[in-house]
């Protein structure tokens, strides 16, 4: 463990302060260490944007590096479209997108490497071809690049907000407005580093929502991402007061006691049908890297989400 005591660098961002003392560390690595809770300020986890003050005690614990490599694995894949430039896949629930500590195999990347030998290498050996991600238990459409030219094109479209991603979600409560925008910055929750939260100074995030149907204690939403932050939809909907139904992290399984007693049995039945967040990436559109023509793809709702909707309609 390394310990620093702030002397004269008051009001400097934490990541910048550490960067000035750790010449061998990139800024992104420092930011990841802060996000993952490996940096304590006066004994507490904090954000990278925290302004250090004279007298602050900063403790840095650098975990040992673990060599990871993505290996091909024969795993089930639902390929929606494929050509020489890209693959559109309908990701199943429970599948992590790429290897990471705690999920070293069994990922979408492992499956793609077995299925396809020519993925883009821009993101290295751990995330070949991966342009964007879905949470482990969020189902739906992702586009994967098969070569570097396609990857650069898709990554630029993502940055320029040309790629359009649409989601379906069941949420708790009757959403009052037929449509709206959640415009709220997101950052790591300082009390739970596995969660995101709406925090001043976080990264800008905008989510558009449209009510498609209303049930006695829930609503069916269509959503469109304007930005693509970690857990954006889930964190934004919890902030809106309408957590995603079934979400084990963002209060989606703890709302039963807050609804009318005569509806609680129906709510529990709905929760029993889905062990994850009721969230599905049902549509994606983008300009094809080779033709520059807009292409669009859709994926039907998975069975568990259909079962939940049917139960809530009863």
PDB file of C-alpha atoms in Angstrom:
ATOM      1  CA  UNK A   1       0.000   0.000   0.000  1.00  0.00           C
ATOM      2  CA  UNK A   2       1.127   3.524  -0.814  1.00  0.00           C
ATOM      3  CA  UNK A   3       0.178   6.462   1.409  1.00  0.00           C
ATOM      4  CA  UNK A   4       0.197  10.145   0.462  1.00  0.00           C
ATOM      5  CA  UNK A   5      -0.520  13.133   2.672  1.00  0.00           C
ATOM      6  CA  UNK A   6      -1.664  16.252   0.826  1.00  0.00           C
ATOM      7  CA  UNK A   7       0.492  19.238   1.659  1.00  0.00           C
ATOM      8  CA  UNK A   8       0.111  22.079  -0.841  1.00  0.00           C
ATOM      9  CA  UNK A   9      -2.044  20.607  -3.654  1.00  0.00           C
ATOM     10  CA  UNK A  10      -5.375  21.644  -2.156  1.00  0.00           C
ATOM     11  CA  UNK A  11      -8.388  21.823  -4.527  1.00  0.00           C
ATOM     12  CA  UNK A  12      -6.745  19.558  -7.112  1.00  0.00           C
ATOM     13  CA  UNK A  13      -8.753  16.633  -8.528  1.00  0.00           C
ATOM     14  CA  UNK A  14      -7.904  13.325  -6.890  1.00  0.00           C
ATOM     15  CA  UNK A  15      -6.983  11.601 -10.160  1.00  0.00           C
ATOM     16  CA  UNK A  16      -4.722  14.499 -11.155  1.00  0.00           C
ATOM     17  CA  UNK A  17      -3.089  14.533  -7.741  1.00  0.00           C
ATOM     18  CA  UNK A  18      -2.321  10.819  -7.971  1.00  0.00           C
ATOM     19  CA  UNK A  19      -1.140  11.196 -11.559  1.00  0.00           C
ATOM     20  CA  UNK A  20       1.452  13.758 -10.474  1.00  0.00           C
ATOM     21  CA  UNK A  21       2.822  11.261  -7.932  1.00  0.00           C
ATOM     22  CA  UNK A  22       2.571   8.082 -10.015  1.00  0.00           C
ATOM     23  CA  UNK A  23       4.516   8.655 -13.217  1.00  0.00           C
ATOM     24  CA  UNK A  24       4.195   5.010 -14.331  1.00  0.00           C
ATOM     25  CA  UNK A  25       0.390   4.988 -14.119  1.00  0.00           C
ATOM     26  CA  UNK A  26      -1.853   6.186 -16.939  1.00  0.00           C
ATOM     27  CA  UNK A  27      -4.726   8.462 -16.011  1.00  0.00           C
ATOM     28  CA  UNK A  28      -7.260   5.826 -17.072  1.00  0.00           C
ATOM     29  CA  UNK A  29      -5.618   3.249 -14.811  1.00  0.00           C
ATOM     30  CA  UNK A  30      -5.726   5.675 -11.882  1.00  0.00           C
ATOM     31  CA  UNK A  31      -9.391   6.420 -12.589  1.00  0.00           C
ATOM     32  CA  UNK A  32     -10.175   2.707 -12.655  1.00  0.00           C
ATOM     33  CA  UNK A  33      -8.401   2.215  -9.331  1.00  0.00           C
ATOM     34  CA  UNK A  34     -10.534   4.992  -7.831  1.00  0.00           C
ATOM     35  CA  UNK A  35     -13.737   3.583  -9.351  1.00  0.00           C
ATOM     36  CA  UNK A  36     -12.970   0.107  -8.037  1.00  0.00           C
ATOM     37  CA  UNK A  37     -12.466   1.334  -4.476  1.00  0.00           C
ATOM     38  CA  UNK A  38      -8.684   0.848  -4.376  1.00  0.00           C
ATOM     39  CA  UNK A  39      -8.153   4.466  -3.305  1.00  0.00           C
ATOM     40  CA  UNK A  40      -9.252   5.742   0.099  1.00  0.00           C
ATOM     41  CA  UNK A  41      -9.286   9.375   1.194  1.00  0.00           C
ATOM     42  CA  UNK A  42      -9.255   9.705   4.968  1.00  0.00           C
ATOM     43  CA  UNK A  43     -10.409   6.105   5.116  1.00  0.00           C
ATOM     44  CA  UNK A  44     -13.347   6.539   2.734  1.00  0.00           C
ATOM     45  CA  UNK A  45     -14.017   5.562  -0.880  1.00  0.00           C
ATOM     46  CA  UNK A  46     -14.594   8.645  -3.036  1.00  0.00           C
ATOM     47  CA  UNK A  47     -14.806   9.844  -6.640  1.00  0.00           C
ATOM     48  CA  UNK A  48     -11.989  10.708  -9.024  1.00  0.00           C
ATOM     49  CA  UNK A  49     -13.342  14.275  -9.236  1.00  0.00           C
ATOM     50  CA  UNK A  50     -12.961  14.789  -5.482  1.00  0.00           C
ATOM     51  CA  UNK A  51     -10.887  17.910  -4.742  1.00  0.00           C
ATOM     52  CA  UNK A  52      -8.089  16.984  -2.384  1.00  0.00           C
ATOM     53  CA  UNK A  53      -7.553  19.240   0.605  1.00  0.00           C
ATOM     54  CA  UNK A  54      -4.471  20.024   2.662  1.00  0.00           C
ATOM     55  CA  UNK A  55      -4.029  17.299   5.265  1.00  0.00           C
ATOM     56  CA  UNK A  56      -5.959  14.603   3.382  1.00  0.00           C
ATOM     57  CA  UNK A  57      -4.539  11.114   3.840  1.00  0.00           C
ATOM     58  CA  UNK A  58      -4.717   9.113   0.606  1.00  0.00           C
ATOM     59  CA  UNK A  59      -4.196   5.349   0.645  1.00  0.00           C
ATOM     60  CA  UNK A  60      -3.606   3.460  -2.596  1.00  0.00           C
ATOM     61  CA  UNK A  61      -3.826  -0.327  -2.821  1.00  0.00           C
ATOM     62  CA  UNK A  62      -2.781  -1.602  -6.259  1.00  0.00           C
ATOM     63  CA  UNK A  63      -4.107  -5.130  -6.888  1.00  0.00           C
ATOM     64  CA  UNK A  64      -1.806  -7.653  -8.488  1.00  0.00           C
ATOM     65  CA  UNK A  65      -2.178  -7.812 -12.256  1.00  0.00           C
ATOM     66  CA  UNK A  66      -3.827 -10.985 -13.513  1.00  0.00           C
ATOM     67  CA  UNK A  67      -3.061 -12.081 -17.047  1.00  0.00           C
ATOM     68  CA  UNK A  68      -6.309 -12.702 -18.902  1.00  0.00           C
ATOM     69  CA  UNK A  69      -6.730 -13.949 -22.424  1.00  0.00           C
ATOM     70  CA  UNK A  70      -9.870 -14.632 -24.390  1.00  0.00           C
ATOM     71  CA  UNK A  71     -10.027 -18.222 -25.641  1.00  0.00           C
ATOM     72  CA  UNK A  72     -12.540 -19.671 -28.108  1.00  0.00           C
ATOM     73  CA  UNK A  73     -15.416 -21.576 -26.498  1.00  0.00           C
ATOM     74  CA  UNK A  74     -18.255 -23.441 -28.149  1.00  0.00           C
ATOM     75  CA  UNK A  75     -21.170 -21.571 -26.575  1.00  0.00           C
ATOM     76  CA  UNK A  76     -24.675 -20.910 -27.955  1.00  0.00           C
ATOM     77  CA  UNK A  77     -25.073 -17.747 -30.016  1.00  0.00           C
ATOM     78  CA  UNK A  78     -28.124 -16.143 -31.593  1.00  0.00           C
ATOM     79  CA  UNK A  79     -26.814 -14.487 -34.772  1.00  0.00           C
ATOM     80  CA  UNK A  80     -29.327 -12.043 -36.259  1.00  0.00           C
ATOM     81  CA  UNK A  81     -27.165 -10.841 -39.162  1.00  0.00           C
ATOM     82  CA  UNK A  82     -23.664 -11.353 -40.470  1.00  0.00           C
ATOM     83  CA  UNK A  83     -21.543 -10.198 -43.409  1.00  0.00           C
ATOM     84  CA  UNK A  84     -17.841  -9.612 -44.042  1.00  0.00           C
ATOM     85  CA  UNK A  85     -17.774  -6.490 -41.823  1.00  0.00           C
ATOM     86  CA  UNK A  86     -19.930  -7.168 -38.792  1.00  0.00           C
ATOM     87  CA  UNK A  87     -22.141  -9.463 -36.769  1.00  0.00           C
ATOM     88  CA  UNK A  88     -25.385  -8.495 -35.066  1.00  0.00           C
ATOM     89  CA  UNK A  89     -26.030 -10.807 -32.134  1.00  0.00           C
ATOM     90  CA  UNK A  90     -29.028 -11.175 -29.819  1.00  0.00           C
ATOM     91  CA  UNK A  91     -27.300 -11.624 -26.452  1.00  0.00           C
ATOM     92  CA  UNK A  92     -28.906 -13.972 -23.944  1.00  0.00           C
ATOM     93  CA  UNK A  93     -29.397 -13.295 -20.251  1.00  0.00           C
ATOM     94  CA  UNK A  94     -26.580 -14.321 -17.934  1.00  0.00           C
ATOM     95  CA  UNK A  95     -23.798 -13.849 -20.500  1.00  0.00           C
ATOM     96  CA  UNK A  96     -21.044 -11.329 -19.738  1.00  0.00           C
ATOM     97  CA  UNK A  97     -19.838  -9.487 -22.837  1.00  0.00           C
ATOM     98  CA  UNK A  98     -16.072  -9.887 -22.384  1.00  0.00           C
ATOM     99  CA  UNK A  99     -13.641 -11.507 -19.908  1.00  0.00           C
ATOM    100  CA  UNK A 100     -12.789  -9.615 -16.734  1.00  0.00           C
ATOM    101  CA  UNK A 101     -11.705 -10.548 -13.223  1.00  0.00           C
ATOM    102  CA  UNK A 102     -14.497 -12.731 -11.900  1.00  0.00           C
ATOM    103  CA  UNK A 103     -15.706 -13.638 -15.414  1.00  0.00           C
ATOM    104  CA  UNK A 104     -12.697 -15.141 -17.137  1.00  0.00           C
ATOM    105  CA  UNK A 105     -14.609 -17.308 -19.611  1.00  0.00           C
ATOM    106  CA  UNK A 106     -18.102 -18.173 -20.779  1.00  0.00           C
ATOM    107  CA  UNK A 107     -18.484 -14.688 -22.236  1.00  0.00           C
ATOM    108  CA  UNK A 108     -19.843 -13.407 -25.528  1.00  0.00           C
ATOM    109  CA  UNK A 109     -16.269 -12.791 -26.718  1.00  0.00           C
ATOM    110  CA  UNK A 110     -15.313 -16.417 -25.993  1.00  0.00           C
ATOM    111  CA  UNK A 111     -18.314 -17.574 -28.030  1.00  0.00           C
ATOM    112  CA  UNK A 112     -17.572 -15.185 -30.902  1.00  0.00           C
ATOM    113  CA  UNK A 113     -13.934 -16.276 -31.108  1.00  0.00           C
ATOM    114  CA  UNK A 114     -15.081 -19.877 -31.586  1.00  0.00           C
ATOM    115  CA  UNK A 115     -17.722 -18.917 -34.139  1.00  0.00           C
ATOM    116  CA  UNK A 116     -15.731 -16.316 -36.071  1.00  0.00           C
ATOM    117  CA  UNK A 117     -11.972 -16.198 -36.600  1.00  0.00           C
ATOM    118  CA  UNK A 118     -11.722 -12.648 -37.966  1.00  0.00           C
ATOM    119  CA  UNK A 119     -12.822 -10.187 -35.281  1.00  0.00           C
ATOM    120  CA  UNK A 120     -11.473  -6.658 -35.093  1.00  0.00           C
ATOM    121  CA  UNK A 121      -8.368  -6.364 -32.918  1.00  0.00           C
ATOM    122  CA  UNK A 122      -8.790  -2.722 -31.924  1.00  0.00           C
ATOM    123  CA  UNK A 123      -9.860  -3.537 -28.370  1.00  0.00           C
ATOM    124  CA  UNK A 124      -7.081  -6.068 -27.850  1.00  0.00           C
ATOM    125  CA  UNK A 125      -7.133  -9.707 -26.825  1.00  0.00           C
ATOM    126  CA  UNK A 126      -9.840  -9.323 -24.155  1.00  0.00           C
ATOM    127  CA  UNK A 127     -12.479  -7.435 -26.141  1.00  0.00           C
ATOM    128  CA  UNK A 128     -11.945  -8.162 -29.847  1.00  0.00           C
ATOM    129  CA  UNK A 129     -14.682  -6.631 -31.999  1.00  0.00           C
ATOM    130  CA  UNK A 130     -16.645  -5.186 -29.075  1.00  0.00           C
ATOM    131  CA  UNK A 131     -18.042  -1.751 -29.953  1.00  0.00           C
ATOM    132  CA  UNK A 132     -20.551  -1.392 -27.105  1.00  0.00           C
ATOM    133  CA  UNK A 133     -21.807  -3.533 -24.237  1.00  0.00           C
ATOM    134  CA  UNK A 134     -24.909  -4.803 -22.482  1.00  0.00           C
ATOM    135  CA  UNK A 135     -25.110  -5.705 -18.814  1.00  0.00           C
ATOM    136  CA  UNK A 136     -24.784  -9.404 -17.995  1.00  0.00           C
ATOM    137  CA  UNK A 137     -28.507  -9.902 -17.421  1.00  0.00           C
ATOM    138  CA  UNK A 138     -29.793  -7.484 -20.063  1.00  0.00           C
ATOM    139  CA  UNK A 139     -30.803  -9.284 -23.244  1.00  0.00           C
ATOM    140  CA  UNK A 140     -30.864  -8.013 -26.795  1.00  0.00           C
ATOM    141  CA  UNK A 141     -29.001  -6.675 -29.782  1.00  0.00           C
ATOM    142  CA  UNK A 142     -25.323  -5.835 -30.073  1.00  0.00           C
ATOM    143  CA  UNK A 143     -23.209  -5.091 -33.134  1.00  0.00           C
ATOM    144  CA  UNK A 144     -19.709  -6.599 -33.287  1.00  0.00           C
ATOM    145  CA  UNK A 145     -16.975  -5.546 -35.738  1.00  0.00           C
ATOM    146  CA  UNK A 146     -15.144  -8.167 -37.788  1.00  0.00           C
ATOM    147  CA  UNK A 147     -12.353  -5.878 -38.993  1.00  0.00           C
ATOM    148  CA  UNK A 148     -10.627  -2.695 -37.872  1.00  0.00           C
ATOM    149  CA  UNK A 149     -12.175  -0.486 -40.562  1.00  0.00           C
ATOM    150  CA  UNK A 150     -15.667  -1.499 -39.498  1.00  0.00           C
ATOM    151  CA  UNK A 151     -14.736  -1.078 -35.850  1.00  0.00           C
ATOM    152  CA  UNK A 152     -13.486   2.490 -36.349  1.00  0.00           C
ATOM    153  CA  UNK A 153     -16.623   3.389 -38.283  1.00  0.00           C
ATOM    154  CA  UNK A 154     -18.978   1.947 -35.673  1.00  0.00           C
ATOM    155  CA  UNK A 155     -17.032   3.447 -32.771  1.00  0.00           C
ATOM    156  CA  UNK A 156     -17.198   6.885 -34.385  1.00  0.00           C
ATOM    157  CA  UNK A 157     -20.945   6.477 -34.987  1.00  0.00           C
ATOM    158  CA  UNK A 158     -21.356   5.564 -31.328  1.00  0.00           C
ATOM    159  CA  UNK A 159     -19.400   8.641 -30.236  1.00  0.00           C
ATOM    160  CA  UNK A 160     -21.348  10.844 -32.671  1.00  0.00           C
ATOM    161  CA  UNK A 161     -24.663   9.314 -31.486  1.00  0.00           C
ATOM    162  CA  UNK A 162     -25.501   7.967 -34.934  1.00  0.00           C
ATOM    163  CA  UNK A 163     -26.039   4.440 -33.634  1.00  0.00           C
ATOM    164  CA  UNK A 164     -29.592   4.278 -32.271  1.00  0.00           C
ATOM    165  CA  UNK A 165     -30.332   1.722 -29.543  1.00  0.00           C
ATOM    166  CA  UNK A 166     -33.850   1.104 -28.290  1.00  0.00           C
ATOM    167  CA  UNK A 167     -34.930  -0.896 -25.264  1.00  0.00           C
ATOM    168  CA  UNK A 168     -38.074  -2.380 -23.761  1.00  0.00           C
ATOM    169  CA  UNK A 169     -38.490  -2.404 -19.988  1.00  0.00           C
ATOM    170  CA  UNK A 170     -41.124  -3.212 -17.402  1.00  0.00           C
ATOM    171  CA  UNK A 171     -40.859  -0.778 -14.493  1.00  0.00           C
ATOM    172  CA  UNK A 172     -42.546  -0.436 -11.124  1.00  0.00           C
ATOM    173  CA  UNK A 173     -45.362   2.090 -10.763  1.00  0.00           C
ATOM    174  CA  UNK A 174     -47.580   4.055 -13.118  1.00  0.00           C
ATOM    175  CA  UNK A 175     -45.332   6.456 -15.038  1.00  0.00           C
ATOM    176  CA  UNK A 176     -47.326   9.672 -15.070  1.00  0.00           C
ATOM    177  CA  UNK A 177     -46.176  11.235 -18.360  1.00  0.00           C
ATOM    178  CA  UNK A 178     -46.556   9.458 -21.698  1.00  0.00           C
ATOM    179  CA  UNK A 179     -43.003  10.412 -22.639  1.00  0.00           C
ATOM    180  CA  UNK A 180     -40.054  12.224 -21.179  1.00  0.00           C
ATOM    181  CA  UNK A 181     -36.296  12.549 -20.861  1.00  0.00           C
ATOM    182  CA  UNK A 182     -34.148  11.721 -17.871  1.00  0.00           C
ATOM    183  CA  UNK A 183     -31.208  14.137 -18.091  1.00  0.00           C
ATOM    184  CA  UNK A 184     -29.046  13.422 -15.054  1.00  0.00           C
ATOM    185  CA  UNK A 185     -25.274  12.892 -14.664  1.00  0.00           C
ATOM    186  CA  UNK A 186     -24.082   9.443 -13.587  1.00  0.00           C
ATOM    187  CA  UNK A 187     -21.082   8.360 -11.552  1.00  0.00           C
ATOM    188  CA  UNK A 188     -20.077   5.485  -9.282  1.00  0.00           C
ATOM    189  CA  UNK A 189     -22.121   5.339  -6.116  1.00  0.00           C
ATOM    190  CA  UNK A 190     -19.598   6.291  -3.394  1.00  0.00           C
ATOM    191  CA  UNK A 191     -21.245   3.863  -0.930  1.00  0.00           C
ATOM    192  CA  UNK A 192     -21.513   0.946  -3.375  1.00  0.00           C
ATOM    193  CA  UNK A 193     -18.927   0.877  -6.153  1.00  0.00           C
ATOM    194  CA  UNK A 194     -20.883  -1.788  -8.061  1.00  0.00           C
ATOM    195  CA  UNK A 195     -23.726   0.676  -8.608  1.00  0.00           C
ATOM    196  CA  UNK A 196     -24.075   3.886 -10.577  1.00  0.00           C
ATOM    197  CA  UNK A 197     -25.984   6.846  -9.248  1.00  0.00           C
ATOM    198  CA  UNK A 198     -27.121  10.344 -10.184  1.00  0.00           C
ATOM    199  CA  UNK A 199     -24.370  12.542  -8.793  1.00  0.00           C
ATOM    200  CA  UNK A 200     -23.352  16.127  -9.361  1.00  0.00           C
ATOM    201  CA  UNK A 201     -20.112  16.178 -11.315  1.00  0.00           C
ATOM    202  CA  UNK A 202     -20.796  12.814 -12.949  1.00  0.00           C
ATOM    203  CA  UNK A 203     -20.750  12.142 -16.684  1.00  0.00           C
ATOM    204  CA  UNK A 204     -23.653  13.577 -18.657  1.00  0.00           C
ATOM    205  CA  UNK A 205     -26.361  11.007 -19.428  1.00  0.00           C
ATOM    206  CA  UNK A 206     -29.694  11.284 -21.247  1.00  0.00           C
ATOM    207  CA  UNK A 207     -32.385   8.619 -21.581  1.00  0.00           C
ATOM    208  CA  UNK A 208     -35.617   9.077 -23.555  1.00  0.00           C
ATOM    209  CA  UNK A 209     -38.661   7.073 -22.467  1.00  0.00           C
ATOM    210  CA  UNK A 210     -42.137   6.434 -23.908  1.00  0.00           C
ATOM    211  CA  UNK A 211     -44.990   4.669 -22.119  1.00  0.00           C
ATOM    212  CA  UNK A 212     -46.379   1.817 -24.213  1.00  0.00           C
ATOM    213  CA  UNK A 213     -48.765   0.330 -21.636  1.00  0.00           C
ATOM    214  CA  UNK A 214     -49.776   0.691 -18.001  1.00  0.00           C
ATOM    215  CA  UNK A 215     -50.671  -2.078 -15.543  1.00  0.00           C
ATOM    216  CA  UNK A 216     -52.139  -1.825 -12.014  1.00  0.00           C
ATOM    217  CA  UNK A 217     -48.717  -1.400 -10.391  1.00  0.00           C
ATOM    218  CA  UNK A 218     -46.256  -1.279 -13.298  1.00  0.00           C
ATOM    219  CA  UNK A 219     -45.641   0.267 -16.729  1.00  0.00           C
ATOM    220  CA  UNK A 220     -44.240  -0.983 -20.023  1.00  0.00           C
ATOM    221  CA  UNK A 221     -41.703   1.448 -21.481  1.00  0.00           C
ATOM    222  CA  UNK A 222     -39.794   1.911 -24.693  1.00  0.00           C
ATOM    223  CA  UNK A 223     -36.483   3.682 -24.149  1.00  0.00           C
ATOM    224  CA  UNK A 224     -33.818   5.239 -26.331  1.00  0.00           C
ATOM    225  CA  UNK A 225     -30.292   5.944 -25.245  1.00  0.00           C
ATOM    226  CA  UNK A 226     -28.785   9.282 -26.205  1.00  0.00           C
ATOM    227  CA  UNK A 227     -25.613   8.457 -24.269  1.00  0.00           C
ATOM    228  CA  UNK A 228     -24.309   5.063 -23.222  1.00  0.00           C
ATOM    229  CA  UNK A 229     -23.105   5.134 -19.623  1.00  0.00           C
ATOM    230  CA  UNK A 230     -22.689   2.068 -17.430  1.00  0.00           C
ATOM    231  CA  UNK A 231     -26.080   0.912 -16.081  1.00  0.00           C
ATOM    232  CA  UNK A 232     -27.593   4.093 -17.547  1.00  0.00           C
ATOM    233  CA  UNK A 233     -31.193   2.940 -18.007  1.00  0.00           C
ATOM    234  CA  UNK A 234     -31.306   1.072 -14.709  1.00  0.00           C
ATOM    235  CA  UNK A 235     -29.848   3.950 -12.684  1.00  0.00           C
ATOM    236  CA  UNK A 236     -31.961   6.585 -14.446  1.00  0.00           C
ATOM    237  CA  UNK A 237     -35.201   4.671 -13.909  1.00  0.00           C
ATOM    238  CA  UNK A 238     -34.442   4.160 -10.226  1.00  0.00           C
ATOM    239  CA  UNK A 239     -33.772   7.923 -10.004  1.00  0.00           C
ATOM    240  CA  UNK A 240     -37.112   8.552 -11.744  1.00  0.00           C
ATOM    241  CA  UNK A 241     -38.822   6.516  -9.021  1.00  0.00           C
ATOM    242  CA  UNK A 242     -39.660   3.617 -11.337  1.00  0.00           C
ATOM    243  CA  UNK A 243     -36.990   0.896 -10.935  1.00  0.00           C
ATOM    244  CA  UNK A 244     -36.795  -1.806 -13.578  1.00  0.00           C
ATOM    245  CA  UNK A 245     -38.991  -4.732 -12.520  1.00  0.00           C
ATOM    246  CA  UNK A 246     -36.886  -7.559 -11.094  1.00  0.00           C
ATOM    247  CA  UNK A 247     -33.618  -5.575 -11.008  1.00  0.00           C
ATOM    248  CA  UNK A 248     -31.668  -7.047  -8.066  1.00  0.00           C
ATOM    249  CA  UNK A 249     -29.256  -4.097  -7.863  1.00  0.00           C
ATOM    250  CA  UNK A 250     -31.446  -1.042  -8.447  1.00  0.00           C
ATOM    251  CA  UNK A 251     -34.387  -1.707  -6.092  1.00  0.00           C
ATOM    252  CA  UNK A 252     -36.329  -3.755  -8.627  1.00  0.00           C
ATOM    253  CA  UNK A 253     -37.130  -6.623  -6.268  1.00  0.00           C
ATOM    254  CA  UNK A 254     -37.996  -4.653  -3.127  1.00  0.00           C
ATOM    255  CA  UNK A 255     -41.088  -2.705  -4.175  1.00  0.00           C
ATOM    256  CA  UNK A 256     -43.766  -5.311  -3.382  1.00  0.00           C
ATOM    257  CA  UNK A 257     -44.642  -4.052   0.093  1.00  0.00           C
ATOM    258  CA  UNK A 258     -45.192  -0.556  -1.270  1.00  0.00           C
ATOM    259  CA  UNK A 259     -48.153  -1.486  -3.474  1.00  0.00           C
ATOM    260  CA  UNK A 260     -51.777  -2.252  -2.598  1.00  0.00           C
ATOM    261  CA  UNK A 261     -52.126  -5.442  -0.545  1.00  0.00           C
ATOM    262  CA  UNK A 262     -54.577  -6.982  -3.044  1.00  0.00           C
ATOM    263  CA  UNK A 263     -51.946  -6.669  -5.804  1.00  0.00           C
ATOM    264  CA  UNK A 264     -48.968  -8.033  -3.896  1.00  0.00           C
ATOM    265  CA  UNK A 265     -49.645 -11.676  -4.784  1.00  0.00           C
ATOM    266  CA  UNK A 266     -49.711 -10.809  -8.490  1.00  0.00           C
ATOM    267  CA  UNK A 267     -46.475  -8.820  -8.127  1.00  0.00           C
ATOM    268  CA  UNK A 268     -44.711 -11.708  -6.402  1.00  0.00           C
ATOM    269  CA  UNK A 269     -45.885 -14.061  -9.132  1.00  0.00           C
ATOM    270  CA  UNK A 270     -44.405 -11.715 -11.714  1.00  0.00           C
ATOM    271  CA  UNK A 271     -41.088 -11.563  -9.851  1.00  0.00           C
ATOM    272  CA  UNK A 272     -40.983 -15.362  -9.676  1.00  0.00           C
ATOM    273  CA  UNK A 273     -40.999 -15.479 -13.482  1.00  0.00           C
ATOM    274  CA  UNK A 274     -37.839 -13.415 -13.956  1.00  0.00           C
ATOM    275  CA  UNK A 275     -34.587 -13.567 -12.001  1.00  0.00           C
ATOM    276  CA  UNK A 276     -33.081 -10.484 -13.613  1.00  0.00           C
ATOM    277  CA  UNK A 277     -33.980  -6.966 -14.660  1.00  0.00           C
ATOM    278  CA  UNK A 278     -36.886  -6.879 -17.135  1.00  0.00           C
ATOM    279  CA  UNK A 279     -34.830  -5.031 -19.747  1.00  0.00           C
ATOM    280  CA  UNK A 280     -34.260  -5.959 -23.388  1.00  0.00           C
ATOM    281  CA  UNK A 281     -32.411  -4.166 -26.214  1.00  0.00           C
ATOM    282  CA  UNK A 282     -35.039  -4.743 -28.891  1.00  0.00           C
ATOM    283  CA  UNK A 283     -33.753  -2.578 -31.775  1.00  0.00           C
ATOM    284  CA  UNK A 284     -30.539  -1.138 -33.180  1.00  0.00           C
ATOM    285  CA  UNK A 285     -29.784   0.911 -36.291  1.00  0.00           C
ATOM    286  CA  UNK A 286     -26.574   2.344 -37.751  1.00  0.00           C
ATOM    287  CA  UNK A 287     -24.856   3.174 -41.023  1.00  0.00           C
ATOM    288  CA  UNK A 288     -23.200   0.138 -42.524  1.00  0.00           C
ATOM    289  CA  UNK A 289     -19.415   0.710 -42.590  1.00  0.00           C
ATOM    290  CA  UNK A 290     -19.066  -0.394 -46.223  1.00  0.00           C
ATOM    291  CA  UNK A 291     -22.203   1.017 -47.874  1.00  0.00           C
ATOM    292  CA  UNK A 292     -22.961   3.984 -45.577  1.00  0.00           C
ATOM    293  CA  UNK A 293     -26.627   2.967 -45.828  1.00  0.00           C
ATOM    294  CA  UNK A 294     -28.695   2.814 -42.652  1.00  0.00           C
ATOM    295  CA  UNK A 295     -29.470  -0.728 -41.531  1.00  0.00           C
ATOM    296  CA  UNK A 296     -31.897  -1.664 -38.762  1.00  0.00           C
ATOM    297  CA  UNK A 297     -32.466  -4.838 -36.766  1.00  0.00           C
ATOM    298  CA  UNK A 298     -35.037  -5.951 -34.214  1.00  0.00           C
ATOM    299  CA  UNK A 299     -35.187  -8.796 -31.692  1.00  0.00           C
ATOM    300  CA  UNK A 300     -38.352 -10.236 -30.181  1.00  0.00           C
ATOM    301  CA  UNK A 301     -38.828 -10.070 -26.437  1.00  0.00           C
ATOM    302  CA  UNK A 302     -37.356 -13.070 -24.584  1.00  0.00           C
ATOM    303  CA  UNK A 303     -39.791 -15.541 -23.038  1.00  0.00           C
ATOM    304  CA  UNK A 304     -39.264 -14.499 -19.413  1.00  0.00           C
ATOM    305  CA  UNK A 305     -40.115 -10.884 -20.235  1.00  0.00           C
ATOM    306  CA  UNK A 306     -43.189 -11.974 -22.225  1.00  0.00           C
ATOM    307  CA  UNK A 307     -44.340 -14.078 -19.261  1.00  0.00           C
ATOM    308  CA  UNK A 308     -43.952 -11.131 -16.882  1.00  0.00           C
ATOM    309  CA  UNK A 309     -45.966  -8.821 -19.163  1.00  0.00           C
ATOM    310  CA  UNK A 310     -48.734 -11.430 -19.537  1.00  0.00           C
ATOM    311  CA  UNK A 311     -48.928 -11.861 -15.754  1.00  0.00           C
ATOM    312  CA  UNK A 312     -49.055  -8.121 -15.093  1.00  0.00           C
ATOM    313  CA  UNK A 313     -51.882  -7.722 -17.628  1.00  0.00           C
ATOM    314  CA  UNK A 314     -54.110 -10.194 -15.762  1.00  0.00           C
TER     315      UNK A 314
END
